[in-house]
PDB file of C-alpha atoms in Angstrom:
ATOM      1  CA  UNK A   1      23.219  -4.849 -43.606  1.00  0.00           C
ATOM      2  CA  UNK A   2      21.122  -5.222 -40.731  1.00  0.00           C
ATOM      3  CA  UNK A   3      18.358  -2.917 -39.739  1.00  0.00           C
ATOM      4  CA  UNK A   4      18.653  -1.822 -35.687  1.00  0.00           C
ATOM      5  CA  UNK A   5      15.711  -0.510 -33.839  1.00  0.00           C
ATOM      6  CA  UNK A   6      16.513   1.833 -30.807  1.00  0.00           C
ATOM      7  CA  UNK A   7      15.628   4.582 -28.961  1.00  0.00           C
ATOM      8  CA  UNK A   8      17.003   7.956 -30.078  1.00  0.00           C
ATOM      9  CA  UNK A   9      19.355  10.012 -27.728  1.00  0.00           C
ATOM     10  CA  UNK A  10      16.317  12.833 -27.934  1.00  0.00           C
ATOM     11  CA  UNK A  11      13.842  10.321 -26.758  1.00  0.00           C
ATOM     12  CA  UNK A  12      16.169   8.954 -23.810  1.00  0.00           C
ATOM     13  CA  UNK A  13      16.546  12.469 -22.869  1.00  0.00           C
ATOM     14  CA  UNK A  14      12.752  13.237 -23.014  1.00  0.00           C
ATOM     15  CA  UNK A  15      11.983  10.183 -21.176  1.00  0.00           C
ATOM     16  CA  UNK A  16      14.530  10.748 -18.465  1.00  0.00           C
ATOM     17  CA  UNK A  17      13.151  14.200 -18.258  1.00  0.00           C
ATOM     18  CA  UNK A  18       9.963  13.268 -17.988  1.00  0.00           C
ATOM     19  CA  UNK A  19      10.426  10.934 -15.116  1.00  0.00           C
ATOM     20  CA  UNK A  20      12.218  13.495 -13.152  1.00  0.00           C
ATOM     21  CA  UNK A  21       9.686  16.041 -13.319  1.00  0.00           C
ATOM     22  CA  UNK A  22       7.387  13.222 -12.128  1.00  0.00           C
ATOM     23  CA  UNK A  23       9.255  11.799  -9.170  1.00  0.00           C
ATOM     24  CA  UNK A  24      10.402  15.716  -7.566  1.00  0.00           C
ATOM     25  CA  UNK A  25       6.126  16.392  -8.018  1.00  0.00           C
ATOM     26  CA  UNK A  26       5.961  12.859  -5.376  1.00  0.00           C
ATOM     27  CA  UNK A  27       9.111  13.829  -3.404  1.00  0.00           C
ATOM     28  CA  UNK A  28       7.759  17.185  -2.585  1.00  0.00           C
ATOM     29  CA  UNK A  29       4.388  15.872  -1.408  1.00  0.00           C
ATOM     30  CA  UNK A  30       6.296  13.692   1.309  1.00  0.00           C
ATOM     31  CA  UNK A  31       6.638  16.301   3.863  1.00  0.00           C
ATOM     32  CA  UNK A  32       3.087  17.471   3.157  1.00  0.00           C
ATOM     33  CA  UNK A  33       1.843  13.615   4.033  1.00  0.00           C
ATOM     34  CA  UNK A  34       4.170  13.262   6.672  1.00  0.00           C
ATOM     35  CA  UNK A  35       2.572  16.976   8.457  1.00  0.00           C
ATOM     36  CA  UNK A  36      -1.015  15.854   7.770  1.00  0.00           C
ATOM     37  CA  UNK A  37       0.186  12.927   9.696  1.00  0.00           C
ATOM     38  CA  UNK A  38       1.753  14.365  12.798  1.00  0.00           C
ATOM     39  CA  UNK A  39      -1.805  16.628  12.933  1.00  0.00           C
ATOM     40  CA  UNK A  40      -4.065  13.516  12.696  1.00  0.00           C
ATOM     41  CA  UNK A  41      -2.209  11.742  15.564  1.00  0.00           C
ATOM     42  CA  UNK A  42      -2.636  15.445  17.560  1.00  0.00           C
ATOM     43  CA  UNK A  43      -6.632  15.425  17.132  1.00  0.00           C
ATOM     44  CA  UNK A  44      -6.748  11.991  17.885  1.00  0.00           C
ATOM     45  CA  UNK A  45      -4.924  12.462  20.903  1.00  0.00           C
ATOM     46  CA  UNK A  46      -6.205  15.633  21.594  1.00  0.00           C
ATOM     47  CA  UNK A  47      -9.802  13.798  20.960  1.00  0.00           C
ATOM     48  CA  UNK A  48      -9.460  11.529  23.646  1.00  0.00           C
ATOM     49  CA  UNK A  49      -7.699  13.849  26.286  1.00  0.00           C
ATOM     50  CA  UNK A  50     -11.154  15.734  25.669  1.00  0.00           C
ATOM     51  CA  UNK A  51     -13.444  12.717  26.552  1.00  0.00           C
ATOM     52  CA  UNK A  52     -10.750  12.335  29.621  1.00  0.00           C
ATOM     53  CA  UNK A  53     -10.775  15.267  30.632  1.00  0.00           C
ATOM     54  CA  UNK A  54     -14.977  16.016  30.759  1.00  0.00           C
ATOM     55  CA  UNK A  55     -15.244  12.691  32.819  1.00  0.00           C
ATOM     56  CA  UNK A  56     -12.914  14.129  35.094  1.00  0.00           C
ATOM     57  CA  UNK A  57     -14.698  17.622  35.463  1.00  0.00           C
ATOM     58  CA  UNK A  58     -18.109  15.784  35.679  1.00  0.00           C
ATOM     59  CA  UNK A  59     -16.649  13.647  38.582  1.00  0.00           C
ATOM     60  CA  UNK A  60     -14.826  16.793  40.107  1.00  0.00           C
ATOM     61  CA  UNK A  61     -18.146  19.074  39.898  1.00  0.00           C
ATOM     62  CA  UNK A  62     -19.841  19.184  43.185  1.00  0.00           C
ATOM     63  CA  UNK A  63     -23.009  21.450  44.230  1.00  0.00           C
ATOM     64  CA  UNK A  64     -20.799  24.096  45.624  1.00  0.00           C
ATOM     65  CA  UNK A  65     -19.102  24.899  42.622  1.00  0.00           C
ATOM     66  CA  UNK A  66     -22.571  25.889  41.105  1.00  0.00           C
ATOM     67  CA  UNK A  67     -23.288  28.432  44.421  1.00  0.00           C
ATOM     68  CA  UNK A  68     -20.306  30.361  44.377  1.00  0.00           C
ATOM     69  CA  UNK A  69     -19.015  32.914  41.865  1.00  0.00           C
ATOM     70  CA  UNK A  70     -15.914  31.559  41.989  1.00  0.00           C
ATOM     71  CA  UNK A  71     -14.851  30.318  38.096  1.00  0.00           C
ATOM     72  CA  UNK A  72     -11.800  26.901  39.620  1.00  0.00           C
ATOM     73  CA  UNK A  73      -9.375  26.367  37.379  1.00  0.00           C
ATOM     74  CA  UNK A  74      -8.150  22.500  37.136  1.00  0.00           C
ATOM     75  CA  UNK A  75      -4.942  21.528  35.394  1.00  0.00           C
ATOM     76  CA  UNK A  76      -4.842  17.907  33.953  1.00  0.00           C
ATOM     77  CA  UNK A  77      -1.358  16.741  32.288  1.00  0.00           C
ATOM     78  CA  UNK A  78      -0.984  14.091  29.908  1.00  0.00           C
ATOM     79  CA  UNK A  79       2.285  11.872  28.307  1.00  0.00           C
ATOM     80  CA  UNK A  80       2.393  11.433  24.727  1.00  0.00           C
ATOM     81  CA  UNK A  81       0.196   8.846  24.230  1.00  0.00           C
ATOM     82  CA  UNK A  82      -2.511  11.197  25.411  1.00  0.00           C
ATOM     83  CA  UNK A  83      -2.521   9.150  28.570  1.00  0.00           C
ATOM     84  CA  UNK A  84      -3.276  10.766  32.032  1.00  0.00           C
ATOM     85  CA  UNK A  85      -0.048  11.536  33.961  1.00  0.00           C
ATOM     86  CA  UNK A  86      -0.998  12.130  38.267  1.00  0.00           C
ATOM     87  CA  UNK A  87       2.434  14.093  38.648  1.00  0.00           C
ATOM     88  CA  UNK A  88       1.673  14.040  42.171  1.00  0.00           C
ATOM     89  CA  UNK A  89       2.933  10.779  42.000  1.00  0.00           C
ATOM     90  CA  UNK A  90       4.670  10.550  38.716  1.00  0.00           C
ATOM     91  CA  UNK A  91       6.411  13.839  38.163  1.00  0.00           C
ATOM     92  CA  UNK A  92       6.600  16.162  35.297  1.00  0.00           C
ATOM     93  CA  UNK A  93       9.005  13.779  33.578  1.00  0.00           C
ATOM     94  CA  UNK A  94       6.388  12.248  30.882  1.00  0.00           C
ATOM     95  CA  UNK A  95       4.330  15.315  30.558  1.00  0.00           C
ATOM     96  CA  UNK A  96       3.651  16.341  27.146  1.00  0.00           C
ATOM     97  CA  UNK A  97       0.412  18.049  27.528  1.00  0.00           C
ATOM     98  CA  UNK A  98      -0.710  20.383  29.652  1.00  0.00           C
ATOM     99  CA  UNK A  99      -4.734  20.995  29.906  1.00  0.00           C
ATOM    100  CA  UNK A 100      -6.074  23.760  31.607  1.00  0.00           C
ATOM    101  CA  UNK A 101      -9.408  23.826  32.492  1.00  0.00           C
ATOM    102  CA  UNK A 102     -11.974  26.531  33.459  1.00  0.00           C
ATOM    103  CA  UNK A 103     -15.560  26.155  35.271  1.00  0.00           C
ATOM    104  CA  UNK A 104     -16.854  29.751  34.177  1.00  0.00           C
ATOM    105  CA  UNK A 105     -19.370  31.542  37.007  1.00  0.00           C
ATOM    106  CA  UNK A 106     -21.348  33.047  34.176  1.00  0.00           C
ATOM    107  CA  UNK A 107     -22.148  32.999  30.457  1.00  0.00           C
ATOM    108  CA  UNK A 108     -21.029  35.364  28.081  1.00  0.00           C
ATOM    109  CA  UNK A 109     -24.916  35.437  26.829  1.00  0.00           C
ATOM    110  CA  UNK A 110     -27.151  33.002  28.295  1.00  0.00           C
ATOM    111  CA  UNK A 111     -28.769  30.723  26.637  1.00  0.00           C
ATOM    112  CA  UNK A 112     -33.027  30.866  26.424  1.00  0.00           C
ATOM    113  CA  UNK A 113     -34.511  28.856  28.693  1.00  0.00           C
ATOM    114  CA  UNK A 114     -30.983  27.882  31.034  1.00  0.00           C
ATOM    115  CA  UNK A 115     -30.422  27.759  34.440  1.00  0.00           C
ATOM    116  CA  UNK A 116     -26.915  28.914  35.471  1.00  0.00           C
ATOM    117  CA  UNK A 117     -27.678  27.251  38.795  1.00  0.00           C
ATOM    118  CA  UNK A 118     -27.496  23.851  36.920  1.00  0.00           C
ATOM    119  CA  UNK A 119     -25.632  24.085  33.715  1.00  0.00           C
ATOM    120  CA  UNK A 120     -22.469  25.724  33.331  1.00  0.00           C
ATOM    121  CA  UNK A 121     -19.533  26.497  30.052  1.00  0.00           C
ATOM    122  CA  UNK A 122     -16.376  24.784  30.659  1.00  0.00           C
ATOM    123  CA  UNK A 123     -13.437  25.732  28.708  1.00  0.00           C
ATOM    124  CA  UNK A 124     -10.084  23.608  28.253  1.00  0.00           C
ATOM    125  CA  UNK A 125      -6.981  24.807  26.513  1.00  0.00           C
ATOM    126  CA  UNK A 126      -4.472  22.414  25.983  1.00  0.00           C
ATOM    127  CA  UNK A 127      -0.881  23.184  25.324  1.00  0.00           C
ATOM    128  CA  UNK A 128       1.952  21.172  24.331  1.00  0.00           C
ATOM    129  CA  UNK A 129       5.118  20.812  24.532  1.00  0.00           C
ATOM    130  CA  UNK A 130       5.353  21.406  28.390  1.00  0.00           C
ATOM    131  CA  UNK A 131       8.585  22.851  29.831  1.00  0.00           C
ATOM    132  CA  UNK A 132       9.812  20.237  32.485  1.00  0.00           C
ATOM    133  CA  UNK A 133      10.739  23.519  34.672  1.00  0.00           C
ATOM    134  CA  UNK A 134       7.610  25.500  34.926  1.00  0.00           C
ATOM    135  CA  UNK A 135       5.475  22.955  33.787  1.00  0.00           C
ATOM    136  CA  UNK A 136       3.380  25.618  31.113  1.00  0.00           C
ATOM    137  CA  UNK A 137       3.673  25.106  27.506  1.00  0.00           C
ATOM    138  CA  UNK A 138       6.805  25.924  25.707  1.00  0.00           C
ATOM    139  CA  UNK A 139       5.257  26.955  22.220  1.00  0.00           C
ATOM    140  CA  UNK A 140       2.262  28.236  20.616  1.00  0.00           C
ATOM    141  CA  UNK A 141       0.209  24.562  19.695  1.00  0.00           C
ATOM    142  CA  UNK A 142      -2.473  25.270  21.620  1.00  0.00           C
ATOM    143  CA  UNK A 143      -6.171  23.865  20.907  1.00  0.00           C
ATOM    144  CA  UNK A 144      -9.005  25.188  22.952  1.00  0.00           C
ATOM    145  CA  UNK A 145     -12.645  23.334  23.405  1.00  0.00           C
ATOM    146  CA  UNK A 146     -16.005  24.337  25.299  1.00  0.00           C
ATOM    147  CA  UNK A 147     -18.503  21.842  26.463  1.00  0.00           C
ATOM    148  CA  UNK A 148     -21.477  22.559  29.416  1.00  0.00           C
ATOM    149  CA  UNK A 149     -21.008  20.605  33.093  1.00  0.00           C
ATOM    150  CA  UNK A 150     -24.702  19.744  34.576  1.00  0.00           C
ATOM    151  CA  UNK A 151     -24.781  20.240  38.500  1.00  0.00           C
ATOM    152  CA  UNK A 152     -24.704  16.821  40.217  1.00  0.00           C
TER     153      UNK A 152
END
């Protein structure tokens, strides 16, 4: 009589057990890889609509805007690559983003040592999606950012 080696039916089960507990762990950390995903291509993006945008307010701030108390608000839209969309020329119809941006009159505490005649906040929300219609964001992903303008 000849002496088989095999694997038990326990074992088999074990194994196969085993192996499922292991592969749901990896299937359930799928969505969590694919949303840290999605939110590193939004910084990046949002990144460089940033550097964008604070050439363009450099470039748009001229010595009046440093007299007056006036606080301008400028509005800066953007496809989904992040790229700048002129929608008086474009449209709305690749808009994605929607950047609004404030030149504030004043600081909410100054300061030491800082002209407001020559340095002034600058605050940018950016929203996204944009509603084609009203062109303001549809939902609640909003990121805000704060850098100083110099007077030209």
């Amino acid at each position: 009589m000849k002496n088989y080696r095999a694997f038990s039916l326990i074992e088999v089960v074990l194994s196969l057990g085993l192996i499922a507990f292991v592969l749901v762990a990896i299937f359930a950390l799928i969505p969590v890889g694919l949303n840290a995903g999605r939110d590193s291509v939004d910084a990046t993006r949002f990144s460089l609509m940033a550097q964008d945008i604070r050439s363009r307010v450099q470039a748009a701030a001229n010595p009046t805007v440093f007299l007056g108390p006036t606080e301008p608000a400028l509005e800066y839209f953007y496809n989904r690559d992040g790229l700048f969309v002129d929608v008086s020329a474009n449209g709305y119809d690749s808009v994605l983003y929607r950047a609004e941006t404030i030149i504030h009159s004043s600081w909410l505490s100054t300061p030491p040592a800082t002209d407001i005649s020559i340095l002034r906040p600058v605050t940018v929300t950016i929203g996204w999606p944009v509603n084609p219609v009203t062109h303001l964001p549809l939902g609640t992903k909003v990121q805000s950012l704060t850098f100083y303008v110099r007077r030209p």
